[in-house]
Tab-separated table of C-alpha atoms in Angstrom:
chain	number	residue	atom	x	y	z
A	9	ALA	CA	-0.247	-17.400	1.609
A	10	GLN	CA	1.111	-13.966	0.899
A	11	LYS	CA	1.905	-12.848	-2.610
A	12	VAL	CA	3.199	-9.721	-4.330
A	13	THR	CA	2.579	-9.055	-8.006
A	14	GLN	CA	4.467	-6.535	-10.078
A	15	ALA	CA	2.871	-6.956	-13.459
A	16	GLN	CA	5.248	-4.600	-15.259
A	17	THR	CA	8.398	-6.530	-16.052
A	18	GLU	CA	10.118	-3.636	-17.777
A	19	ILE	CA	9.305	0.021	-18.334
A	20	SER	CA	11.252	2.348	-20.556
A	21	VAL	CA	10.660	6.107	-20.548
A	22	VAL	CA	12.490	9.193	-21.645
A	23	GLU	CA	14.111	11.353	-19.010
A	24	LYS	CA	11.800	13.864	-17.300
A	25	GLU	CA	8.713	11.771	-17.876
A	26	ASP	CA	6.660	10.631	-14.904
A	27	VAL	CA	6.422	6.900	-14.348
A	28	THR	CA	4.323	4.738	-12.034
A	29	LEU	CA	5.331	1.264	-10.888
A	30	ASP	CA	2.445	-0.953	-9.869
A	31	CYS	CA	2.351	-3.331	-6.920
A	32	VAL	CA	-0.563	-5.540	-5.906
A	33	TYR	CA	-0.387	-7.733	-2.835
A	34	GLU	CA	-2.323	-10.578	-1.274
A	35	THR	CA	-2.441	-11.395	2.412
A	36	ARG	CA	-4.914	-12.801	4.903
A	37	ASP	CA	-3.447	-10.920	7.833
A	38	THR	CA	-4.766	-7.635	9.095
A	39	THR	CA	-1.313	-6.556	10.261
A	40	TYR	CA	1.323	-6.473	7.580
A	41	TYR	CA	4.100	-4.290	6.256
A	42	LEU	CA	4.838	-3.106	2.749
A	43	PHE	CA	8.175	-1.971	1.392
A	44	TRP	CA	9.798	-0.710	-1.774
A	45	TYR	CA	13.420	-1.420	-2.557
A	46	LYS	CA	15.652	-0.303	-5.415
A	47	GLN	CA	18.351	-2.525	-6.883
A	48	PRO	CA	20.816	-0.622	-9.070
A	49	PRO	CA	23.227	-2.490	-11.358
A	50	SER	CA	25.667	-2.837	-8.457
A	51	GLY	CA	23.249	-5.368	-6.958
A	52	GLU	CA	22.735	-3.997	-3.463
A	53	LEU	CA	19.100	-3.539	-2.446
A	54	VAL	CA	18.395	-0.024	-1.247
A	55	PHE	CA	15.446	0.643	1.045
A	56	LEU	CA	13.036	3.338	-0.174
A	57	ILE	CA	9.921	3.262	1.982
A	58	ARG	CA	7.823	1.182	4.377
A	59	ARG	CA	4.154	1.244	5.261
A	60	ASN	CA	2.171	-0.692	7.831
A	61	SER	CA	-1.336	-1.890	7.128
A	62	PHE	CA	-2.900	0.686	9.425
A	63	ASP	CA	-1.310	3.670	7.753
A	64	GLU	CA	-2.909	4.511	4.427
A	65	GLN	CA	-1.440	7.959	4.162
A	66	ASN	CA	0.264	8.616	0.898
A	67	GLU	CA	3.816	9.828	1.074
A	68	ILE	CA	5.966	12.124	-0.968
A	69	SER	CA	9.721	12.311	-0.761
A	70	GLY	CA	11.222	14.638	-3.300
A	71	ARG	CA	10.465	13.202	-6.733
A	72	TYR	CA	9.162	9.956	-5.236
A	73	SER	CA	5.606	9.328	-4.079
A	74	TRP	CA	3.700	6.289	-2.923
A	75	ASN	CA	-0.009	5.537	-3.071
A	76	PHE	CA	-1.268	2.867	-0.649
A	77	GLN	CA	-4.845	1.703	-1.138
A	78	LYS	CA	-6.092	-1.161	1.003
A	79	SER	CA	-9.363	-1.316	-0.922
A	80	THR	CA	-7.499	-2.458	-4.017
A	81	SER	CA	-4.530	-4.069	-2.198
A	82	SER	CA	-2.148	-1.844	-4.061
A	83	PHE	CA	0.970	0.066	-3.124
A	84	ASN	CA	2.075	1.974	-6.196
A	85	PHE	CA	5.236	4.013	-6.618
A	86	THR	CA	5.529	7.110	-8.805
A	87	ILE	CA	8.687	8.870	-9.896
A	88	THR	CA	8.114	12.403	-11.089
A	89	ALA	CA	10.462	13.981	-13.626
A	90	SER	CA	12.500	10.812	-13.956
A	91	GLN	CA	16.280	10.932	-14.267
A	92	VAL	CA	18.790	8.531	-15.764
A	93	VAL	CA	20.044	7.734	-12.252
A	94	ASP	CA	16.616	6.284	-11.461
A	95	SER	CA	17.351	3.378	-13.789
A	96	ALA	CA	17.272	0.228	-11.678
A	97	VAL	CA	15.117	-2.738	-10.761
A	98	TYR	CA	12.444	-1.827	-8.234
A	99	PHE	CA	10.968	-4.379	-5.873
A	100	CYS	CA	7.809	-4.244	-3.841
A	101	ALA	CA	7.780	-6.484	-0.769
A	102	LEU	CA	5.406	-7.631	1.953
A	103	SER	CA	5.869	-9.157	5.370
A	104	GLU	CA	3.252	-10.336	7.818
A	105	ALA	CA	3.549	-9.754	11.533
A	106	ARG	CA	4.010	-12.712	13.809
A	107	SER	CA	3.448	-13.036	17.513
A	108	GLY	CA	6.362	-12.079	19.687
A	109	GLY	CA	7.325	-9.058	17.653
A	110	GLY	CA	8.776	-10.887	14.719
A	111	ALA	CA	7.659	-11.013	11.140
A	112	ASP	CA	7.806	-13.391	8.283
A	113	GLY	CA	10.598	-12.867	5.849
A	114	LEU	CA	9.958	-10.431	3.060
A	115	THR	CA	7.933	-11.735	0.143
A	116	PHE	CA	9.148	-9.904	-2.927
A	117	GLY	CA	7.498	-9.246	-6.236
A	118	LYS	CA	9.423	-10.174	-9.379
A	119	GLY	CA	10.566	-6.595	-9.774
A	120	THR	CA	10.140	-3.943	-12.444
A	121	HIS	CA	13.164	-3.033	-14.517
A	122	LEU	CA	12.972	0.708	-15.055
A	123	ILE	CA	15.004	2.179	-17.880
A	124	ILE	CA	15.296	5.939	-18.122
A	125	GLN	CA	16.636	7.018	-21.484
A	126	PRO	CA	18.431	10.348	-21.824
B	15	LYS	CA	27.830	3.637	10.648
B	16	ALA	CA	29.179	0.815	8.527
B	17	GLY	CA	26.669	-1.063	6.424
B	18	VAL	CA	26.039	-4.776	6.136
B	19	THR	CA	29.109	-6.585	4.886
B	20	GLN	CA	29.248	-9.968	3.221
B	21	THR	CA	32.197	-12.185	2.438
B	22	PRO	CA	33.266	-13.440	0.057
B	23	ARG	CA	31.772	-11.368	-2.743
B	24	TYR	CA	32.287	-14.053	-5.370
B	25	LEU	CA	32.628	-17.792	-5.078
B	26	ILE	CA	32.950	-20.646	-7.542
B	27	LYS	CA	32.291	-24.193	-6.390
B	28	THR	CA	31.592	-27.536	-8.010
B	29	ARG	CA	28.590	-29.781	-7.543
B	30	GLY	CA	28.652	-31.780	-4.346
B	31	GLN	CA	30.848	-29.372	-2.445
B	32	GLN	CA	29.696	-27.299	0.463
B	33	VAL	CA	30.032	-23.574	1.023
B	34	THR	CA	29.869	-21.122	3.911
B	35	LEU	CA	28.941	-17.487	3.449
B	36	SER	CA	29.439	-14.826	6.072
B	37	CYS	CA	27.489	-11.715	7.003
B	38	SER	CA	28.259	-8.928	9.450
B	39	PRO	CA	25.194	-6.838	10.285
B	40	ILE	CA	25.031	-3.154	11.030
B	41	SER	CA	26.264	-2.509	14.548
B	42	GLY	CA	23.411	-2.865	17.019
B	43	HIS	CA	21.201	-4.903	14.711
B	44	ARG	CA	20.255	-8.249	16.178
B	45	SER	CA	18.135	-9.619	13.363
B	46	VAL	CA	19.866	-11.095	10.327
B	47	SER	CA	17.993	-12.547	7.368
B	48	TRP	CA	19.219	-14.373	4.291
B	49	TYR	CA	17.723	-14.283	0.804
B	50	GLN	CA	18.482	-16.057	-2.445
B	51	GLN	CA	18.118	-14.201	-5.730
B	52	THR	CA	17.959	-16.039	-9.052
B	53	PRO	CA	16.706	-14.909	-12.467
B	54	GLY	CA	14.001	-17.566	-12.455
B	55	GLN	CA	12.671	-17.472	-8.908
B	56	GLY	CA	13.508	-13.905	-7.988
B	57	LEU	CA	14.180	-12.996	-4.383
B	58	GLN	CA	13.304	-15.703	-1.908
B	59	PHE	CA	13.544	-15.704	1.868
B	60	LEU	CA	15.806	-18.366	3.360
B	61	PHE	CA	15.791	-17.753	7.108
B	62	GLU	CA	16.074	-15.170	9.847
B	63	TYR	CA	18.159	-15.259	12.993
B	64	PHE	CA	17.593	-13.170	16.076
B	65	SER	CA	19.729	-13.373	19.194
B	66	GLU	CA	21.425	-16.552	17.966
B	67	THR	CA	18.103	-18.346	17.359
B	68	GLN	CA	16.437	-19.113	14.070
B	69	ARG	CA	13.180	-17.224	14.214
B	70	ASN	CA	11.771	-17.812	10.748
B	71	LYS	CA	12.469	-20.150	7.894
B	72	GLY	CA	11.525	-20.084	4.242
B	73	ASN	CA	10.755	-23.018	2.008
B	74	PHE	CA	14.223	-24.360	1.258
B	75	PRO	CA	15.645	-27.863	1.689
B	76	GLY	CA	17.656	-28.837	4.728
B	77	ARG	CA	20.881	-28.450	2.742
B	78	PHE	CA	20.552	-24.761	3.531
B	79	SER	CA	21.383	-23.928	7.110
B	80	GLY	CA	22.608	-21.010	9.106
B	81	ARG	CA	23.696	-19.804	12.452
B	82	GLN	CA	24.246	-16.593	14.330
B	83	PHE	CA	26.951	-15.764	16.801
B	84	SER	CA	26.774	-13.746	19.992
B	85	ASN	CA	28.072	-10.664	18.160
B	86	SER	CA	25.146	-11.014	15.705
B	87	ARG	CA	27.387	-12.034	12.822
B	88	SER	CA	25.784	-14.787	10.802
B	89	GLU	CA	26.897	-17.566	8.533
B	90	MET	CA	24.963	-19.497	5.950
B	91	ASN	CA	25.964	-22.970	4.844
B	92	VAL	CA	24.900	-24.906	1.798
B	93	SER	CA	25.878	-28.552	1.672
B	94	THR	CA	25.999	-30.855	-1.354
B	95	LEU	CA	25.814	-28.019	-3.821
B	96	GLU	CA	23.616	-28.361	-6.897
B	97	LEU	CA	23.778	-26.389	-10.137
B	98	GLY	CA	20.514	-24.696	-9.187
B	99	ASP	CA	22.125	-23.190	-6.105
B	100	SER	CA	23.951	-20.708	-8.312
B	101	ALA	CA	22.571	-17.382	-7.187
B	102	LEU	CA	23.194	-14.077	-5.484
B	103	TYR	CA	22.864	-14.583	-1.739
B	104	LEU	CA	21.853	-11.468	0.113
B	105	CYS	CA	22.067	-10.833	3.809
B	106	ALA	CA	19.981	-8.194	5.552
B	107	SER	CA	19.962	-6.833	9.069
B	108	ARG	CA	17.312	-5.015	11.016
B	109	SER	CA	16.980	-3.333	14.351
B	110	GLY	CA	13.934	-3.484	16.542
B	111	GLY	CA	10.690	-5.098	15.488
B	112	ALA	CA	9.025	-6.339	12.382
B	113	TYR	CA	8.007	-2.900	11.198
B	114	ASN	CA	11.552	-1.770	10.654
B	115	GLU	CA	13.170	-1.961	7.279
B	116	GLN	CA	15.898	-4.421	6.471
B	117	PHE	CA	19.249	-3.146	5.269
B	118	PHE	CA	20.899	-5.328	2.688
B	119	GLY	CA	24.509	-6.171	2.040
B	120	PRO	CA	26.114	-6.304	-1.413
B	121	GLY	CA	25.603	-10.054	-1.671
B	122	THR	CA	27.742	-13.081	-2.431
B	123	ARG	CA	27.619	-14.311	-6.010
B	124	LEU	CA	27.839	-18.115	-5.897
B	125	THR	CA	28.476	-20.065	-9.076
B	126	VAL	CA	28.179	-23.839	-8.990
B	127	LEU	CA	29.865	-25.687	-11.868
């Protein structure tokens, strides 16, 4: 069965610090998809990034970067020069491909509550 | 393009009642999924509909059901409500295949008294 572990329940840093959110996943499939979502206080989940299991390239988008390592089953997320607006709950999620083009529903980690203090 | 919309946003019911939640996906999206979010269990997958057919189902009792209409709008029904059904119910839509990201609506906050 698939599983996503976000060991950090809550992280608090001061603005402008760099912060890394950890995500470790478990799956038996060779084809799977990884995602990061942000949930601000308003409650709506906001998509940040996706990766498929065959694409281990790291990605940078502005202050955000993601490190995908299949060898350690990790998909970590780093925010550089954090800002107060980055405060939110961040979720890592996994889905496994199914025949016919579908996929299992997303399996989410418990989330990391990130607090950026001014 | 309008995002995923969910109605109602808030709902209060009593134990034993039933409830129907509605979701309108992003235009052109044919896949609609439902998730339950609670403080204890986190985000859990309920089911996915694609072209009016249930394509995937999570591990929830039969009291939870859904359907999808020809215009891709979806409804979720919970019968015989229990206190533990109090949660934020999120709907998400997706275009294309499994690789594509899901876009979430604002959710329906259900409180069961």
